[in-house]
Amino acid sequence: MRDLLNPAMRKWLLVALAVIVADHLTKFWVSSTLDYQEAIPVLPFFSLVLVHNTGAAFSFLADAGGWQRWFFVAVGIVATVVIMRLLKRHAGHPRLALALALVLGGALGNVLDRVVLGHVVDFLYFHYKSFAWPAFNVADSAITVGAALLIWDSLRGKHVSASKP
């Protein structure tokens, strides 16, 4: 618990919380504005559409019969524990810590959906002619940006521990 009081750690946990809040505010707005599978064109290549995803990325295991809900909740909880440990260790490395905070917030945003609703609310839908990217949400976006930052950070080399001179 005292780690949460560490100002460096607290900053990154606030970033994760901001992702969760933005994710759930947008999901609430879309869920209260659109009917299920209703699409509102915003741009020629982008629409808002309310869909429910019982699977993971790209609806992986969406038709698995229901067990996947708790499996993905468990994966999200394990990921949270791992990310919290990594964040504690690397709170002094801004790019790495930001990446971890984004992934943490996104993972928890989707885990909350699975626990409360039994599915993840997706609504951002990009398409062009016959090509369509599966709908996603703010949490998915944060996870993607965080993962990209993690890859970028890993390509830049090893970190020097913040506790060493």
Short mmCIF file of C-alpha atoms in Angstrom, two decimals:
data_model
loop_
_atom_site.label_atom_id
_atom_site.label_comp_id
_atom_site.label_asym_id
_atom_site.label_seq_id
_atom_site.Cartn_x
_atom_site.Cartn_y
_atom_site.Cartn_z
CA MET A 1 0.00 0.00 0.00
CA ARG A 2 2.83 2.41 0.72
CA ASP A 3 3.92 2.01 -2.91
CA LEU A 4 0.64 3.65 -3.94
CA LEU A 5 1.61 6.66 -1.84
CA ASN A 6 4.86 7.05 -3.77
CA PRO A 7 4.37 10.24 -5.86
CA ALA A 8 5.94 8.69 -8.98
CA MET A 9 3.70 5.63 -8.76
CA ARG A 10 0.63 7.71 -7.94
CA LYS A 11 1.14 9.78 -11.11
CA TRP A 12 1.02 6.66 -13.30
CA LEU A 13 -1.95 5.22 -11.45
CA LEU A 14 -3.78 8.49 -12.12
CA VAL A 15 -3.02 8.05 -15.83
CA ALA A 16 -4.51 4.55 -15.67
CA LEU A 17 -7.54 5.91 -13.80
CA ALA A 18 -8.00 8.63 -16.44
CA VAL A 19 -8.07 5.93 -19.13
CA ILE A 20 -10.69 3.96 -17.18
CA VAL A 21 -12.85 7.05 -16.65
CA ALA A 22 -12.61 8.18 -20.29
CA ASP A 23 -13.33 4.64 -21.45
CA HIS A 24 -16.41 4.24 -19.31
CA LEU A 25 -17.78 7.73 -19.92
CA THR A 26 -17.60 7.16 -23.68
CA LYS A 27 -19.11 3.66 -23.37
CA PHE A 28 -21.93 5.05 -21.23
CA TRP A 29 -22.59 7.85 -23.70
CA VAL A 30 -22.67 5.51 -26.70
CA SER A 31 -24.78 2.92 -24.86
CA SER A 32 -27.33 5.55 -23.84
CA THR A 33 -27.37 7.21 -27.29
CA LEU A 34 -27.37 4.31 -29.77
CA ASP A 35 -29.44 1.17 -30.09
CA TYR A 36 -27.54 -2.10 -30.33
CA GLN A 37 -25.78 -2.33 -33.73
CA GLU A 38 -27.03 1.14 -34.72
CA ALA A 39 -24.38 2.98 -36.73
CA ILE A 40 -23.97 6.73 -37.09
CA PRO A 41 -21.63 7.77 -39.92
CA VAL A 42 -19.22 10.48 -38.75
CA LEU A 43 -16.78 10.52 -41.69
CA PRO A 44 -16.75 8.51 -44.93
CA PHE A 45 -14.38 6.04 -43.27
CA PHE A 46 -15.51 6.23 -39.63
CA SER A 47 -18.76 5.50 -37.81
CA LEU A 48 -19.97 5.14 -34.27
CA VAL A 49 -21.68 1.78 -33.78
CA LEU A 50 -22.80 0.07 -30.59
CA VAL A 51 -21.66 -3.56 -30.43
CA HIS A 52 -21.03 -5.98 -27.60
CA ASN A 53 -17.93 -8.16 -27.72
CA THR A 54 -17.99 -11.30 -25.57
CA GLY A 55 -14.58 -12.33 -26.90
CA ALA A 56 -11.17 -10.73 -26.92
CA ALA A 57 -9.40 -8.78 -29.69
CA PHE A 58 -11.17 -9.17 -33.05
CA SER A 59 -13.94 -11.11 -31.24
CA PHE A 60 -11.58 -14.03 -30.57
CA LEU A 61 -13.60 -16.72 -28.73
CA ALA A 62 -16.78 -14.61 -28.89
CA ASP A 63 -18.89 -17.70 -29.61
CA ALA A 64 -17.20 -19.95 -27.04
CA GLY A 65 -20.31 -20.48 -24.93
CA GLY A 66 -19.73 -18.13 -21.98
CA TRP A 67 -16.68 -19.56 -20.20
CA GLN A 68 -14.48 -17.00 -21.97
CA ARG A 69 -15.99 -14.16 -19.88
CA TRP A 70 -14.31 -15.35 -16.68
CA PHE A 71 -11.21 -16.53 -18.51
CA PHE A 72 -10.64 -13.00 -19.87
CA VAL A 73 -11.42 -11.51 -16.45
CA ALA A 74 -8.74 -13.78 -14.95
CA VAL A 75 -6.27 -12.83 -17.69
CA GLY A 76 -7.00 -9.15 -16.97
CA ILE A 77 -6.43 -9.61 -13.24
CA VAL A 78 -3.15 -11.45 -13.80
CA ALA A 79 -2.08 -8.73 -16.26
CA THR A 80 -2.95 -6.08 -13.66
CA VAL A 81 -0.75 -7.75 -11.02
CA VAL A 82 2.16 -8.08 -13.46
CA ILE A 83 1.79 -4.50 -14.72
CA MET A 84 1.58 -3.11 -11.18
CA ARG A 85 4.85 -4.85 -10.29
CA LEU A 86 6.51 -3.56 -13.45
CA LEU A 87 5.14 -0.08 -12.84
CA LYS A 88 6.49 -0.09 -9.28
CA ARG A 89 9.92 -1.08 -10.58
CA HIS A 90 9.94 1.40 -13.49
CA ALA A 91 7.93 4.36 -12.16
CA GLY A 92 10.98 6.59 -12.70
CA HIS A 93 11.16 5.83 -16.43
CA PRO A 94 8.52 8.07 -17.99
CA ARG A 95 8.05 6.42 -21.39
CA LEU A 96 7.97 2.90 -19.98
CA ALA A 97 5.74 3.90 -17.07
CA LEU A 98 3.34 5.73 -19.39
CA ALA A 99 3.13 2.64 -21.60
CA LEU A 100 2.41 0.43 -18.60
CA ALA A 101 -0.18 2.88 -17.23
CA LEU A 102 -2.01 2.96 -20.58
CA VAL A 103 -2.10 -0.84 -20.81
CA LEU A 104 -3.20 -1.06 -17.16
CA GLY A 105 -6.04 1.43 -17.61
CA GLY A 106 -7.21 -0.21 -20.81
CA ALA A 107 -7.11 -3.72 -19.38
CA LEU A 108 -9.04 -2.68 -16.27
CA GLY A 109 -11.58 -0.74 -18.34
CA ASN A 110 -12.41 -3.87 -20.32
CA VAL A 111 -12.29 -6.15 -17.25
CA LEU A 112 -14.89 -3.93 -15.56
CA ASP A 113 -17.16 -4.33 -18.59
CA ARG A 114 -16.79 -8.10 -18.51
CA VAL A 115 -17.54 -8.33 -14.78
CA VAL A 116 -20.50 -5.92 -14.78
CA LEU A 117 -22.01 -6.46 -18.25
CA GLY A 118 -20.70 -9.82 -19.40
CA HIS A 119 -19.27 -8.24 -22.55
CA VAL A 120 -17.11 -5.34 -23.67
CA VAL A 121 -18.81 -2.31 -25.24
CA ASP A 122 -17.18 -1.36 -28.55
CA PHE A 123 -18.16 1.58 -30.71
CA LEU A 124 -15.29 3.03 -32.80
CA TYR A 125 -15.67 1.60 -36.30
CA PHE A 126 -13.25 2.32 -39.16
CA HIS A 127 -14.09 1.12 -42.66
CA TYR A 128 -13.27 1.75 -46.30
CA LYS A 129 -15.22 0.24 -49.19
CA SER A 130 -15.36 -3.51 -48.46
CA PHE A 131 -12.65 -3.36 -45.75
CA ALA A 132 -13.73 -2.89 -42.13
CA TRP A 133 -11.66 -2.93 -38.97
CA PRO A 134 -13.48 -4.57 -36.02
CA ALA A 135 -15.10 -2.02 -33.70
CA PHE A 136 -13.08 -1.09 -30.63
CA ASN A 137 -13.15 1.37 -27.72
CA VAL A 138 -11.02 3.83 -25.71
CA ALA A 139 -9.59 1.01 -23.54
CA ASP A 140 -8.48 -0.90 -26.64
CA SER A 141 -6.89 2.27 -28.00
CA ALA A 142 -4.97 2.81 -24.75
CA ILE A 143 -3.76 -0.80 -24.79
CA THR A 144 -2.62 -0.44 -28.40
CA VAL A 145 -0.77 2.84 -27.78
CA GLY A 146 0.76 1.41 -24.59
CA ALA A 147 1.90 -1.73 -26.42
CA ALA A 148 3.43 0.37 -29.20
CA LEU A 149 5.29 2.44 -26.59
CA LEU A 150 6.51 -0.76 -24.91
CA ILE A 151 7.86 -2.01 -28.23
CA TRP A 152 9.50 1.35 -28.94
CA ASP A 153 10.98 1.41 -25.45
CA SER A 154 12.33 -2.14 -25.80
CA LEU A 155 14.01 -1.23 -29.09
CA ARG A 156 15.77 1.73 -27.45
CA GLY A 157 17.78 -0.47 -25.09
CA LYS A 158 18.16 -1.33 -21.43
CA HIS A 159 17.14 0.95 -18.57
CA VAL A 160 19.37 2.07 -15.77
CA SER A 161 17.60 1.50 -12.48
CA ALA A 162 16.15 4.69 -11.03
CA SER A 163 17.60 3.75 -7.64
CA LYS A 164 21.20 3.58 -8.89
CA PRO A 165 23.32 6.73 -9.12
#
